[in-house]
PDB file of C-alpha atoms in Angstrom:
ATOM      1  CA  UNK P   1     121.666  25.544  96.185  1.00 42.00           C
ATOM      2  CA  UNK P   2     124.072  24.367  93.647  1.00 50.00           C
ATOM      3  CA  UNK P   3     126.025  26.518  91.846  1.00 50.00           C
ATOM      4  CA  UNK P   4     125.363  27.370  87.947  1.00 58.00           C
ATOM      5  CA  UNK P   5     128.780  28.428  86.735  1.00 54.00           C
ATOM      6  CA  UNK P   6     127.667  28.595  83.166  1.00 58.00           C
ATOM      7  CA  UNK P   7     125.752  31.396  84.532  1.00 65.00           C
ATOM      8  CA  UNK P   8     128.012  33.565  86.811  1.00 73.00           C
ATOM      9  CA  UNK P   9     127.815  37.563  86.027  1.00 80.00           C
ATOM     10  CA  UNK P  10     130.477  38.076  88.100  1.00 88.00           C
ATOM     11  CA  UNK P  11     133.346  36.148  90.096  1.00 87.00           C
ATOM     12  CA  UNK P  12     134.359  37.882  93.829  1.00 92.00           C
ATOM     13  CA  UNK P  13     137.875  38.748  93.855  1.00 92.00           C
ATOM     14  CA  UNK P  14     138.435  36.168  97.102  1.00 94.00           C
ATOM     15  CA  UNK P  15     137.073  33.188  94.661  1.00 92.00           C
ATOM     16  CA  UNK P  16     138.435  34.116  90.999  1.00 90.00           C
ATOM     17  CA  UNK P  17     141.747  33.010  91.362  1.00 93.00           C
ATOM     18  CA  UNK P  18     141.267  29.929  93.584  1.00 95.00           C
ATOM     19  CA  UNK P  19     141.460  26.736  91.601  1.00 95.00           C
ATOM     20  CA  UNK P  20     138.582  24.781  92.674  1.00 94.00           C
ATOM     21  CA  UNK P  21     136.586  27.460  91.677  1.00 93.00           C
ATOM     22  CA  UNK P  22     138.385  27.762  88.020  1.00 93.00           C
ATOM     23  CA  UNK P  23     138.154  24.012  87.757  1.00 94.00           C
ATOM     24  CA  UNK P  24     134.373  24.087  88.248  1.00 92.00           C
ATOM     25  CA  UNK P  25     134.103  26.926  85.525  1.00 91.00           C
ATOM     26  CA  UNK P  26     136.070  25.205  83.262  1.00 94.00           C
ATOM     27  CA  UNK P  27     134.409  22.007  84.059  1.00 94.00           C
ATOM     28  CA  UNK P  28     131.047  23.923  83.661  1.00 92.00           C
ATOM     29  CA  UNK P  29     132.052  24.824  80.283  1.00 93.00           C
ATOM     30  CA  UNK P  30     133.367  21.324  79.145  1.00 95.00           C
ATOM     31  CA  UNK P  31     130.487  19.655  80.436  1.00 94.00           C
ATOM     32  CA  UNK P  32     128.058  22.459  77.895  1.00 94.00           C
ATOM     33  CA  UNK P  33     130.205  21.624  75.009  1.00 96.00           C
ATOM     34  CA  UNK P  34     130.237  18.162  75.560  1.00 96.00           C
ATOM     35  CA  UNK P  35     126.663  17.964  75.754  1.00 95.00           C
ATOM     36  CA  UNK P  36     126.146  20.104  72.373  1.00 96.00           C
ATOM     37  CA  UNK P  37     128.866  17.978  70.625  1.00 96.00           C
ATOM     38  CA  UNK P  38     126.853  15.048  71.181  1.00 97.00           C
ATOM     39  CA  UNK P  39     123.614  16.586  70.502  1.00 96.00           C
ATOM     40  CA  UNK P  40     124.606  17.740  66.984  1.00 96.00           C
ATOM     41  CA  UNK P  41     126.860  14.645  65.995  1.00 96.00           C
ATOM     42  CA  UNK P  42     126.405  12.077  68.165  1.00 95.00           C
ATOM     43  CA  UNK P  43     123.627  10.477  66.480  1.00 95.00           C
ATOM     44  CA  UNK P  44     121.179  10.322  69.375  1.00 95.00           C
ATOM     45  CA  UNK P  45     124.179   8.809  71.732  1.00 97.00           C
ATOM     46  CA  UNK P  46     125.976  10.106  74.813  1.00 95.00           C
ATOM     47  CA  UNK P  47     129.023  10.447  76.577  1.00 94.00           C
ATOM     48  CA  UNK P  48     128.292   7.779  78.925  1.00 95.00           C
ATOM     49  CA  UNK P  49     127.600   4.975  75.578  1.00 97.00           C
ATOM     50  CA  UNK P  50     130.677   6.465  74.279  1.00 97.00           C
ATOM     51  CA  UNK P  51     132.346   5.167  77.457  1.00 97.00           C
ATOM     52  CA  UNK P  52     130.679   1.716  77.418  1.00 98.00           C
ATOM     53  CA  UNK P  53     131.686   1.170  73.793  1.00 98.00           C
ATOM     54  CA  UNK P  54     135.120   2.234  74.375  1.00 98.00           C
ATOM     55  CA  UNK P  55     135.405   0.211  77.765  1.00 98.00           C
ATOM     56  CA  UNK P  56     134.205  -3.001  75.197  1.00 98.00           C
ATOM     57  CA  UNK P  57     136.841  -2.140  72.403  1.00 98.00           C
ATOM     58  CA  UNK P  58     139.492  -2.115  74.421  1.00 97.00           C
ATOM     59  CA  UNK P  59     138.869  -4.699  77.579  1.00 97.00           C
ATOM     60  CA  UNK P  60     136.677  -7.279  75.415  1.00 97.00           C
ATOM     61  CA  UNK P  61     133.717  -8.653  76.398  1.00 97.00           C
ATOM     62  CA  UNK P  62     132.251  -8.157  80.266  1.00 96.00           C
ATOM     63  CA  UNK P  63     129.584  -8.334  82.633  1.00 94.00           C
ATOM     64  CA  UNK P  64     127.189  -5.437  83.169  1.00 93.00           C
ATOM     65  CA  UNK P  65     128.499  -5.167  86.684  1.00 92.00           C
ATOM     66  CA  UNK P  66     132.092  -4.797  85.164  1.00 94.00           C
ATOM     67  CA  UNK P  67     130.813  -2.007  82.391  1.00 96.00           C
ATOM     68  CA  UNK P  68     129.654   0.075  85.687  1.00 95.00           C
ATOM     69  CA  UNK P  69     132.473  -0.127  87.701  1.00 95.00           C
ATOM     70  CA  UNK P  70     134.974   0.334  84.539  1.00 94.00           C
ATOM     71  CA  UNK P  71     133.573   3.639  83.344  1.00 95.00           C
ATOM     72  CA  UNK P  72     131.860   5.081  86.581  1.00 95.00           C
ATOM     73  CA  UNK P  73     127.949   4.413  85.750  1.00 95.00           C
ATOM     74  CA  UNK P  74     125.071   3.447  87.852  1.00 94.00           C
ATOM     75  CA  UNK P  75     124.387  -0.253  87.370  1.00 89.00           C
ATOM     76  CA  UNK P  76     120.772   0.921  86.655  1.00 90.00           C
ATOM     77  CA  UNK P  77     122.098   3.280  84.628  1.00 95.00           C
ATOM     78  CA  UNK P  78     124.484   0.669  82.481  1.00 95.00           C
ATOM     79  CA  UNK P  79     121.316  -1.346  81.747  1.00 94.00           C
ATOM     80  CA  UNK P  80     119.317   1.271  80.399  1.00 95.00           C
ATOM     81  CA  UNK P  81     122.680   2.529  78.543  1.00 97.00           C
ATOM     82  CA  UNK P  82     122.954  -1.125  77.277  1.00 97.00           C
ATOM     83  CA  UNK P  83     119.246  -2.113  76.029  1.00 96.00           C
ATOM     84  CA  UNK P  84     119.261   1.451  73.636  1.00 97.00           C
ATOM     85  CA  UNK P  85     123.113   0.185  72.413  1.00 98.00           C
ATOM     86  CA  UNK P  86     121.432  -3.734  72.123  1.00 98.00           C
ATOM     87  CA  UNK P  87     118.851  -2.068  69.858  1.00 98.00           C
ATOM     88  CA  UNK P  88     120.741  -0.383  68.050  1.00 98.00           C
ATOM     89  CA  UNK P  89     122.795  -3.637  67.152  1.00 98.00           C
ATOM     90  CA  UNK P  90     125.785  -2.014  68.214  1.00 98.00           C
ATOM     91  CA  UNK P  91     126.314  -4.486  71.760  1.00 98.00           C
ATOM     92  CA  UNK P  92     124.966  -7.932  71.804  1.00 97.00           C
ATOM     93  CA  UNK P  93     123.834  -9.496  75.539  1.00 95.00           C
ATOM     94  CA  UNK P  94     123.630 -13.034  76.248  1.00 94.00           C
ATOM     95  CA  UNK P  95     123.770 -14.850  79.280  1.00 92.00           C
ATOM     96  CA  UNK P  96     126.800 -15.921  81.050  1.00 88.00           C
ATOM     97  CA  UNK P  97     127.005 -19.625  80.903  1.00 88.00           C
ATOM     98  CA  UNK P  98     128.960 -20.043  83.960  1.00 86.00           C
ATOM     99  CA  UNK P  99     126.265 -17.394  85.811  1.00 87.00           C
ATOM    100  CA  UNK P 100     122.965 -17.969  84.205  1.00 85.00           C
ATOM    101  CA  UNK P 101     122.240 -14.126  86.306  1.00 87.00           C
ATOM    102  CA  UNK P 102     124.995 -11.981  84.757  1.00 90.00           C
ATOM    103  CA  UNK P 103     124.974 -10.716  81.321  1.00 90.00           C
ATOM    104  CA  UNK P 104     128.159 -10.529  79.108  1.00 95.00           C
ATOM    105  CA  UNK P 105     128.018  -7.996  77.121  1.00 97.00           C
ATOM    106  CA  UNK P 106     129.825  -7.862  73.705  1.00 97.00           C
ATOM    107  CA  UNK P 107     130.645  -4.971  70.825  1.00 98.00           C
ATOM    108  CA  UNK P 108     129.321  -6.045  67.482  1.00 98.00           C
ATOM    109  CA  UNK P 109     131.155  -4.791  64.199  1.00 98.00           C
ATOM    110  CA  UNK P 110     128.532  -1.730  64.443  1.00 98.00           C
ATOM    111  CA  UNK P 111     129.464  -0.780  67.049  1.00 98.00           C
ATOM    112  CA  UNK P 112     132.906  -0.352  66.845  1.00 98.00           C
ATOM    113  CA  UNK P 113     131.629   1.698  63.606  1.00 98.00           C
ATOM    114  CA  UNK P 114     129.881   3.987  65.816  1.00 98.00           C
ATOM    115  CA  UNK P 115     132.654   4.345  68.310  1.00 98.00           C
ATOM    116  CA  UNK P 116     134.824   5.113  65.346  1.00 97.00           C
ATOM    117  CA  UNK P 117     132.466   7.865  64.366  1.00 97.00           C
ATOM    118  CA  UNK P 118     132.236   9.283  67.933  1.00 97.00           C
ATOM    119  CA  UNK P 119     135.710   9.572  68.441  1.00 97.00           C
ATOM    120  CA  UNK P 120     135.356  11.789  65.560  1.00 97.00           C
ATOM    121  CA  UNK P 121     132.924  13.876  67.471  1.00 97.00           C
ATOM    122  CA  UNK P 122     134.551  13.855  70.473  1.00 97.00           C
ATOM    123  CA  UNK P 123     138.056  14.546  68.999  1.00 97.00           C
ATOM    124  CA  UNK P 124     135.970  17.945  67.719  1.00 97.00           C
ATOM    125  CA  UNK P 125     134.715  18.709  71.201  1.00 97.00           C
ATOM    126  CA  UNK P 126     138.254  18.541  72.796  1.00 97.00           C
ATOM    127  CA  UNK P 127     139.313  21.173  70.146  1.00 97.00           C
ATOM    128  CA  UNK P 128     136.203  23.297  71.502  1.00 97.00           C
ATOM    129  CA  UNK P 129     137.095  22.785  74.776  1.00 97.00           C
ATOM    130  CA  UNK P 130     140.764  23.620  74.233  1.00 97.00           C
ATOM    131  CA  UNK P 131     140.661  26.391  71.929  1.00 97.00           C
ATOM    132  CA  UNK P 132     141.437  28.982  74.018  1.00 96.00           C
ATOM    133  CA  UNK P 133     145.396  27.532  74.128  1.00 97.00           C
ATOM    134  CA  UNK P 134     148.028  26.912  71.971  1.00 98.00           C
ATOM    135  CA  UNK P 135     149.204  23.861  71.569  1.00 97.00           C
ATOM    136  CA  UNK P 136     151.923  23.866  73.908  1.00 98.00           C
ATOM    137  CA  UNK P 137     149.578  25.112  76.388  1.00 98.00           C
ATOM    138  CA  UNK P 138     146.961  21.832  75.529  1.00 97.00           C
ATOM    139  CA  UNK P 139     149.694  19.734  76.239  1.00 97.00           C
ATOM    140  CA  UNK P 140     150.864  21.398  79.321  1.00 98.00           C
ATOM    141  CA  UNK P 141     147.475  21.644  80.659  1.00 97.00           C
ATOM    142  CA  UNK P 142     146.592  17.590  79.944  1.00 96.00           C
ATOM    143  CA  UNK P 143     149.546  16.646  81.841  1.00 97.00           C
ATOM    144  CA  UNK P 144     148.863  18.748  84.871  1.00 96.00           C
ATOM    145  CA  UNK P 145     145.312  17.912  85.028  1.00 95.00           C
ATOM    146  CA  UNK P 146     146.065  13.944  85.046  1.00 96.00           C
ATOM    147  CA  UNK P 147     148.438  14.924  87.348  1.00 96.00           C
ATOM    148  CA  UNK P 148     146.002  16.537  89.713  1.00 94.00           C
ATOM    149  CA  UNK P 149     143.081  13.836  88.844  1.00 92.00           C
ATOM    150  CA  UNK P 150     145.855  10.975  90.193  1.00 93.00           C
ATOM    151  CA  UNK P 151     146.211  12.907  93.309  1.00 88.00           C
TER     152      UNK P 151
END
């Protein structure tokens, strides 16, 4: 049964110091603020467009198969992810010329308005998240997790 950290009473005195298990709490509680932080100002978008407007911005234009790989998401996923953005105008599709199968995908002028106003949002969220620490402490802990997410 997987375990709801956002729920734990109380944390055994074996487990409470152990850092996998304060890594899943704190990713618990990222993961519940990111969530909310989208749901009040993300204008009916996610994390995971965030990521595919973000990958577009800065890499340029690329194949739905690219988008997935780049930022982590399901090919089926990326698709679904794309046709809301595509109606929103914020990505436009159209078919590779060279591969009449694959899809480049491209961020319109709205959509780099949108990303513009989500970093907004998500700037907010990683003062949420963060809050607890000064900013010394912010720093320090950014550095150590990248260092720990490298392996």
């Amino acid at each position: 049964m997987p375990l709801r950290h956002d729920q734990v009473r109380r944390t055994p005195d074996r487990l409470k110091d152990r850092p996998t298990w304060l890594l899943s709490r704190a990713h618990a509680r990222s993961v519940a603020i990111l969530h909310a932080g989208f749901e009040a100002g993300g204008n009916g978008l996610r994390g995971y467009h965030y990521r595919l407007l973000a990958a577009l911005e800065q890499f340029g234009p690329a194949s739905q198969a690219d988008l997935g790989r780049d930022t982590g998401i399901d090919r089926s996923d990326v698709t679904a992810a794309l046709l809301l953005l595509e109606g929103r105008g914020l990505v436009e599709r159209r078919v590779d010329p060279d591969h009449k199968r694959r899809n480049i995908v491209t961020l319109t002028t709205a959509g780099q308005d949108a990303l513009r106003a989500l970093d907004d949002v998500l700037d907010g969220i990683q003062r949420e998240v963060l809050a607890p620490l000064s900013a010394a402490e912010q720093r320090q802990l950014v550095a150590l997790l990248a260092r720990v997410a490298e392996g």
